[in-house]
Amino acid sequence: MTGASGAGVRCMLMRGGTSKGAYFLAEDLPADRAERDDLLLRIMGSPDARQIDGIGGAHPLTSKVAVVRPVPGHGEPDAVEYLFLQVSVDEALVSDRQNCGNLLAGVGPFAIERGLIPADDGETLVPIRMVNTGGGAVAHVPTPGGVVDYDGGTRIDGVPGTAGGIVLDFEDAAGSSCGSLLPTGRVVDEIDGIAVTLVDNGMPTVVLRASDMGVRGDETPTELEADDALRAALERIRIDAGEQMGLGDVRDATVPKMTMVSAPTGGGTLSTRTFIPHRCHTSIGVLGAASVGVAALLPGSVADGLVVAPDGARLSIEHPTGALEVEIELDGLKVRRTAIVRTARPIMDGIVYPRPRR
Ligand code: NQM
């Protein structure tokens, strides 16, 4: 198809964890960054609150892009590189300043479907270099008979039904963007009179007590988003925290994330409500949960006193639509292991037609 729609681009639309995004091979996108970003905005339908003229879902959680390329090993690609791009819904902005552990869940299956990594019979390990943070992860993808199994029995809260479980094992998540697990070197800081724990175990995150912000912590995302005073206070703290975490001016960045914590109510470890950073997450990000999980385990953090201590290494981080389970092993201030189970599924594979340039 040509004409008004212009040239199409090969694209797979996938659900990755509790997010949804457009997956591309790097070779199918322009090498020039400005050209690439302009194309992605036109593909997603941004800027427009409804993204009516593109494939974006009118929410930051469904306006995401994964760009994947093979990393040559000894002869064959033995790993893939994953660049995450957040496409703003209502601004002409494409940002690589954060990673996304949810879309990461789709990278292994996508790499296998596109023939970048040969599938083994049983399980295929896909080593992934994460470009945004320089970190690594290994995706354990179920591939009985050499075919990706999307029909397994794994349930994750925030997604109806079940699907094939993908274990993501992170390497060196600590200090991914800020250089260290506790960027200020302290377990607690005070910003605007509010106690905060500034932590980066894969995602720069400001953890603060819901009660200190004048909320209970069990409100719905819609209720919290309607609270203008709360949003303004969170943004003031975020901008200051961004500087203190070594991220510079974060006014236009989607990090750090803001997680308000309270005592668990569903049998989990800790309850959360997360602004990402201007919309309230309907669940919680993968790496966001990995970072909050560290705060939950650190004596003296703002979560201390709220946490119900986990039995073993598995923490259940409660969020508005259930809980996210993450395994974290700490040795003092050193993170020994961060692992999580997600599911992912291709929704559409084909050619996407970007909106013409205006
Ligand atoms: O923290 C949303 C998501 C995310 C990011 C966000 C994520 C992560 O749920 O690893 O997955 O915090 O912007 O997809």
Coordinates of C-alpha atoms and ligand atoms in Angstrom, one line a residue:
M1 CA 0.0 0.0 0.0
T2 CA 1.3 3.5 -0.9
G3 CA -0.3 6.8 -1.6
A4 CA -1.5 9.0 1.2
S5 CA -0.2 6.6 3.9
G6 CA 3.4 6.7 2.5
A7 CA 5.8 3.9 3.0
G8 CA 5.0 1.3 5.7
V9 CA 7.3 0.0 8.4
R10 CA 7.6 -3.6 9.6
C11 CA 6.3 -3.7 13.2
M12 CA 5.1 -6.2 15.8
L13 CA 2.6 -4.9 18.4
M14 CA 3.1 -6.8 21.6
R15 CA 1.9 -6.8 25.1
G16 CA 4.9 -7.0 27.4
G17 CA 3.9 -7.5 31.0
T18 CA 1.3 -4.9 31.9
S19 CA 2.3 -2.6 29.1
K20 CA 1.8 -2.6 25.3
G21 CA 4.2 -1.4 22.7
A22 CA 5.4 -1.4 19.1
Y23 CA 8.5 -3.6 18.5
F24 CA 10.9 -2.9 15.7
L25 CA 14.1 -4.3 14.4
A26 CA 16.7 -1.4 14.4
E27 CA 17.3 -2.1 10.7
D28 CA 13.7 -1.2 9.9
L29 CA 14.0 2.3 11.4
P30 CA 16.0 5.3 10.2
A31 CA 19.5 5.4 11.7
D32 CA 19.2 9.2 12.2
R33 CA 17.7 9.8 15.6
A34 CA 15.7 12.9 14.7
E35 CA 14.2 11.1 11.7
R36 CA 13.5 8.0 13.8
D37 CA 11.7 10.0 16.5
D38 CA 9.7 11.9 14.0
L39 CA 8.6 8.6 12.4
L40 CA 7.7 7.0 15.8
L41 CA 5.6 10.0 16.7
R42 CA 3.7 9.7 13.4
I43 CA 3.3 5.9 13.9
M44 CA 2.0 6.2 17.5
G45 CA -0.3 9.2 16.6
S46 CA 1.5 11.7 18.9
P47 CA 1.1 14.4 20.0
D48 CA -2.7 13.9 20.6
A49 CA -4.4 13.0 23.8
R50 CA -6.4 10.2 22.0
Q51 CA -3.5 9.2 19.6
I52 CA -6.4 8.7 17.2
D53 CA -4.3 8.7 14.1
G54 CA -1.8 6.1 15.2
I55 CA -1.4 2.9 17.1
G56 CA -0.6 4.4 20.6
G57 CA -3.2 3.6 23.3
A58 CA -3.6 7.1 24.7
H59 CA -1.7 6.3 27.9
P60 CA 2.0 6.2 28.7
L61 CA 1.7 2.5 29.4
T62 CA 0.5 1.9 25.8
S63 CA 2.7 4.4 24.0
K64 CA 5.9 2.5 24.1
V65 CA 8.5 1.4 21.6
A66 CA 11.2 -1.4 21.7
V67 CA 14.0 -1.3 19.2
V68 CA 15.9 -4.6 18.9
R69 CA 19.1 -5.5 17.1
P70 CA 21.3 -8.6 17.1
V71 CA 24.7 -8.4 18.9
P72 CA 27.1 -10.5 17.0
G73 CA 28.8 -13.1 19.0
H74 CA 31.1 -15.8 17.7
G75 CA 29.6 -16.3 14.3
E76 CA 26.0 -16.0 15.2
P77 CA 24.1 -13.4 17.2
D78 CA 24.3 -14.7 20.7
A79 CA 22.5 -11.7 22.4
V80 CA 20.3 -8.9 21.4
E81 CA 20.3 -5.2 22.2
Y82 CA 17.1 -3.5 23.4
L83 CA 16.5 0.2 23.3
F84 CA 13.4 1.4 25.0
L85 CA 11.7 4.6 23.9
Q86 CA 8.8 6.3 25.7
V87 CA 6.7 8.2 23.2
S88 CA 4.8 11.0 24.9
V89 CA 1.1 10.9 24.3
D90 CA 0.3 14.6 24.1
E91 CA 3.7 16.1 23.4
A92 CA 6.1 15.6 20.4
L93 CA 8.6 13.9 22.7
V94 CA 10.4 10.6 22.4
S95 CA 12.6 9.8 25.4
D96 CA 15.3 7.2 26.0
R97 CA 16.0 8.4 29.5
Q98 CA 14.3 5.4 31.1
N99 CA 14.3 1.6 30.7
C100 CA 11.1 -0.5 30.8
G101 CA 11.1 -4.0 32.3
N102 CA 7.6 -4.7 31.0
L103 CA 8.4 -4.3 27.4
L104 CA 11.6 -6.1 28.1
A105 CA 9.4 -9.2 28.6
G106 CA 8.5 -9.2 24.9
V107 CA 12.1 -8.8 23.7
G108 CA 13.0 -12.5 24.0
P109 CA 9.9 -13.7 22.1
F110 CA 10.3 -10.9 19.5
A111 CA 14.0 -11.8 18.9
I112 CA 13.0 -15.5 18.4
E113 CA 10.1 -14.7 16.1
R114 CA 12.3 -12.4 13.9
G115 CA 15.0 -15.2 13.8
L116 CA 17.7 -13.3 15.7
I117 CA 18.0 -16.0 18.3
P118 CA 17.5 -19.7 17.4
A119 CA 14.9 -21.4 19.7
D120 CA 15.9 -24.5 21.6
D121 CA 13.5 -27.3 22.4
G122 CA 12.2 -26.5 25.9
E123 CA 13.5 -23.2 27.0
T124 CA 15.5 -20.6 25.2
L125 CA 17.8 -18.2 27.0
V126 CA 18.0 -14.8 25.4
P127 CA 20.8 -12.5 26.7
I128 CA 19.7 -8.9 26.4
R129 CA 21.9 -5.8 26.6
M130 CA 19.7 -2.9 27.7
V131 CA 20.9 0.2 25.9
N132 CA 19.1 2.8 28.1
T133 CA 21.0 1.8 31.2
G134 CA 23.9 -0.3 29.9
G135 CA 22.7 -3.2 32.1
G136 CA 22.0 -6.8 31.1
A137 CA 19.2 -9.3 31.6
V138 CA 18.6 -12.9 30.6
A139 CA 15.1 -13.8 29.4
H140 CA 14.1 -17.4 29.9
V141 CA 11.5 -18.0 27.2
P142 CA 9.4 -21.2 27.1
T143 CA 9.9 -22.8 23.7
P144 CA 8.6 -26.4 23.7
G145 CA 9.3 -27.9 20.4
G146 CA 11.4 -24.8 19.4
V147 CA 8.2 -22.6 19.3
V148 CA 7.5 -19.8 21.7
D149 CA 4.7 -20.9 24.0
Y150 CA 2.3 -18.0 24.5
D151 CA -0.4 -20.2 26.0
G152 CA 1.1 -21.1 29.4
G153 CA -0.6 -21.0 32.8
T154 CA 1.2 -18.0 34.3
R155 CA -1.0 -15.2 35.6
I156 CA 0.3 -11.7 36.3
D157 CA -2.0 -9.2 38.0
G158 CA -3.1 -6.4 35.7
V159 CA -3.5 -8.8 32.7
P160 CA -6.6 -11.0 32.2
G161 CA -6.1 -14.7 31.8
T162 CA -2.8 -16.6 31.7
A163 CA 0.1 -16.9 29.3
G164 CA 3.6 -18.4 29.0
G165 CA 5.8 -17.3 31.9
I166 CA 9.0 -15.5 31.0
V167 CA 11.6 -15.3 33.8
L168 CA 13.7 -12.1 33.6
D169 CA 17.0 -12.3 35.5
F170 CA 18.7 -8.9 35.8
E171 CA 22.4 -8.4 36.0
D172 CA 23.8 -5.3 37.7
A173 CA 20.4 -3.5 38.0
A174 CA 21.7 -1.5 41.0
G175 CA 22.7 2.0 40.0
S176 CA 21.4 1.6 36.4
S177 CA 20.9 5.3 35.8
C178 CA 22.2 7.0 38.9
G179 CA 25.5 5.1 39.3
S180 CA 24.7 3.6 42.7
L181 CA 21.9 1.9 44.5
L182 CA 21.4 4.8 46.9
P183 CA 22.5 7.8 44.8
T184 CA 22.8 10.2 47.8
G185 CA 24.6 7.6 49.9
R186 CA 21.8 7.8 52.5
V187 CA 18.8 5.5 53.2
V188 CA 16.6 8.5 53.9
D189 CA 16.7 12.1 52.8
E190 CA 14.3 15.0 53.3
I191 CA 12.8 17.0 50.5
D192 CA 10.2 19.7 51.0
G193 CA 9.8 18.5 54.6
I194 CA 9.0 14.9 53.4
A195 CA 11.1 11.9 54.2
V196 CA 12.1 10.1 51.0
T197 CA 14.2 7.1 50.1
L198 CA 16.0 7.7 46.8
V199 CA 16.8 4.3 45.2
D200 CA 17.9 2.9 41.8
N201 CA 17.7 -0.9 41.4
G202 CA 17.0 -0.6 37.7
M203 CA 14.7 2.4 37.8
P204 CA 15.4 5.7 39.6
T205 CA 12.6 5.9 42.2
V206 CA 11.6 8.2 44.9
V207 CA 9.9 6.2 47.7
L208 CA 7.8 8.2 50.2
R209 CA 5.0 7.4 52.6
A210 CA 1.5 7.9 51.4
S211 CA 0.5 9.2 54.8
D212 CA 3.2 11.9 54.6
M213 CA 1.5 13.1 51.4
G214 CA -1.9 13.2 53.0
V215 CA -3.4 10.1 51.3
R216 CA -4.2 6.6 52.6
G217 CA -2.4 4.7 49.8
D218 CA -5.4 2.6 48.8
E219 CA -7.0 5.1 46.5
T220 CA -7.6 4.3 42.8
P221 CA -5.3 5.9 40.2
T222 CA -8.2 8.0 39.0
E223 CA -8.8 9.4 42.5
L224 CA -5.1 10.2 42.9
E225 CA -4.8 11.8 39.5
A226 CA -7.7 14.1 40.3
D227 CA -5.8 15.4 43.3
D228 CA -4.1 18.5 41.9
A229 CA -2.4 19.5 45.2
L230 CA -0.9 16.0 45.5
R231 CA 0.4 16.0 41.9
A232 CA 1.9 19.4 42.4
A233 CA 3.7 18.4 45.6
L234 CA 5.0 15.1 44.0
E235 CA 6.3 17.1 41.1
R236 CA 8.2 19.6 43.3
I237 CA 9.8 16.7 45.2
R238 CA 10.6 14.9 42.0
I239 CA 12.4 17.8 40.4
D240 CA 14.6 18.3 43.5
A241 CA 15.1 14.5 43.8
G242 CA 16.2 14.3 40.2
E243 CA 19.1 16.7 40.9
Q244 CA 20.0 14.9 44.1
M245 CA 20.0 11.6 42.3
G246 CA 22.4 12.9 39.7
L247 CA 19.8 12.9 36.9
G248 CA 20.0 16.7 36.3
D249 CA 17.0 18.6 35.2
V250 CA 14.2 16.0 35.0
R251 CA 11.3 18.4 34.1
D252 CA 11.1 16.7 30.7
A253 CA 12.2 13.3 31.8
T254 CA 10.0 10.4 32.8
V255 CA 12.3 9.5 35.7
P256 CA 12.5 9.4 38.7
K257 CA 9.3 7.6 39.3
M258 CA 7.3 8.5 42.5
T259 CA 6.1 5.7 44.6
M260 CA 3.9 6.3 47.7
V261 CA 4.0 3.3 50.0
S262 CA 1.7 2.1 52.8
A263 CA 1.1 -1.0 54.8
P264 CA 0.0 -4.0 52.7
T265 CA -3.7 -4.9 52.7
G266 CA -3.7 -8.0 50.5
G267 CA -1.3 -10.3 52.2
G268 CA 1.8 -8.9 50.4
T269 CA 5.0 -7.1 51.5
L270 CA 4.1 -3.5 50.9
S271 CA 1.4 -1.5 49.1
T272 CA 2.2 1.1 46.4
R273 CA 0.8 3.8 44.3
T274 CA 3.2 5.1 41.6
F275 CA 3.2 8.2 39.5
I276 CA 5.2 7.6 36.2
P277 CA 5.7 10.5 36.8
H278 CA 2.5 12.4 35.9
R279 CA 0.0 9.7 35.4
C280 CA -0.7 7.2 38.1
H281 CA 0.3 3.6 37.2
T282 CA -2.5 1.1 37.1
S283 CA -0.1 -1.4 38.5
I284 CA 3.7 -0.8 38.9
G285 CA 6.7 -1.1 36.6
V286 CA 8.9 -4.1 36.8
L287 CA 12.1 -2.2 37.5
G288 CA 10.1 0.2 39.6
A289 CA 9.0 -2.7 41.8
A290 CA 12.6 -4.0 41.9
S291 CA 13.7 -0.6 43.2
V292 CA 10.8 -0.2 45.7
G293 CA 11.6 -3.8 46.8
V294 CA 15.1 -2.7 47.8
A295 CA 13.6 0.1 49.9
A296 CA 11.3 -2.5 51.5
L297 CA 14.3 -4.6 52.5
L298 CA 16.5 -1.7 53.8
P299 CA 16.4 -1.1 57.5
G300 CA 15.7 2.6 58.2
S301 CA 14.1 3.4 54.8
V302 CA 10.7 5.2 54.6
A303 CA 9.1 1.8 54.2
D304 CA 10.5 0.5 57.4
G305 CA 7.6 -0.1 59.8
L306 CA 5.1 -0.5 57.0
V307 CA 6.6 -3.7 55.5
V308 CA 5.4 -7.2 56.3
A309 CA 8.7 -9.0 56.1
P310 CA 8.7 -11.5 53.2
D311 CA 9.3 -15.2 53.7
G312 CA 12.5 -15.7 51.7
A313 CA 13.6 -13.6 48.8
R314 CA 10.2 -13.2 47.1
L315 CA 8.5 -9.9 47.7
S316 CA 5.0 -9.2 46.8
I317 CA 4.6 -5.5 45.9
E318 CA 1.0 -4.6 46.0
H319 CA -0.4 -2.1 43.5
P320 CA -3.8 -0.9 42.3
T321 CA -4.7 -4.1 40.3
G322 CA -3.0 -6.7 42.5
A323 CA 0.6 -7.5 43.3
L324 CA 3.9 -7.9 41.5
E325 CA 6.2 -10.6 42.7
V326 CA 9.9 -9.8 42.6
E327 CA 12.9 -11.8 44.0
I328 CA 15.6 -9.7 45.5
E329 CA 18.6 -10.9 47.4
L330 CA 20.5 -8.2 49.3
D331 CA 23.9 -8.5 51.0
G332 CA 24.1 -5.3 53.0
L333 CA 23.9 -2.6 50.3
K334 CA 24.8 -5.0 47.5
V335 CA 22.1 -6.5 45.4
R336 CA 23.0 -10.1 44.7
R337 CA 20.0 -11.0 42.6
T338 CA 16.9 -9.4 41.0
A339 CA 14.5 -11.6 39.1
I340 CA 10.9 -11.4 38.0
V341 CA 8.3 -13.4 36.1
R342 CA 6.3 -11.7 33.3
T343 CA 4.3 -12.8 30.3
A344 CA 4.2 -11.3 26.8
R345 CA 2.2 -11.9 23.6
P346 CA 2.3 -10.7 20.0
I347 CA -1.0 -9.0 19.2
M348 CA -0.3 -8.0 15.6
D349 CA 2.6 -8.5 13.2
G350 CA 2.7 -6.6 9.9
I351 CA 3.3 -3.2 8.4
V352 CA 2.4 0.0 10.2
Y353 CA 1.6 3.1 8.2
P354 CA 2.8 6.4 9.8
R355 CA 0.7 9.5 9.6
P356 CA 2.0 11.7 6.8
R357 CA 4.2 14.6 7.7
R358 CA 2.2 17.8 8.2
Ligands
NQM1 O1 9.7 0.0 35.7 C1 6.1 2.1 33.5 C2 5.8 -0.1 32.8 C3 6.7 1.0 33.2 C4 8.1 0.8 33.3 C5 6.8 3.3 33.9 C6 8.6 -0.6 33.7 C7 9.6 -0.7 34.7 O2 4.9 -0.6 33.6 O3 10.5 -1.6 34.5 O4 8.1 -1.6 33.2 O5 7.2 3.3 35.1 O6 6.9 4.2 33.1 O7 5.8 -0.6 31.7

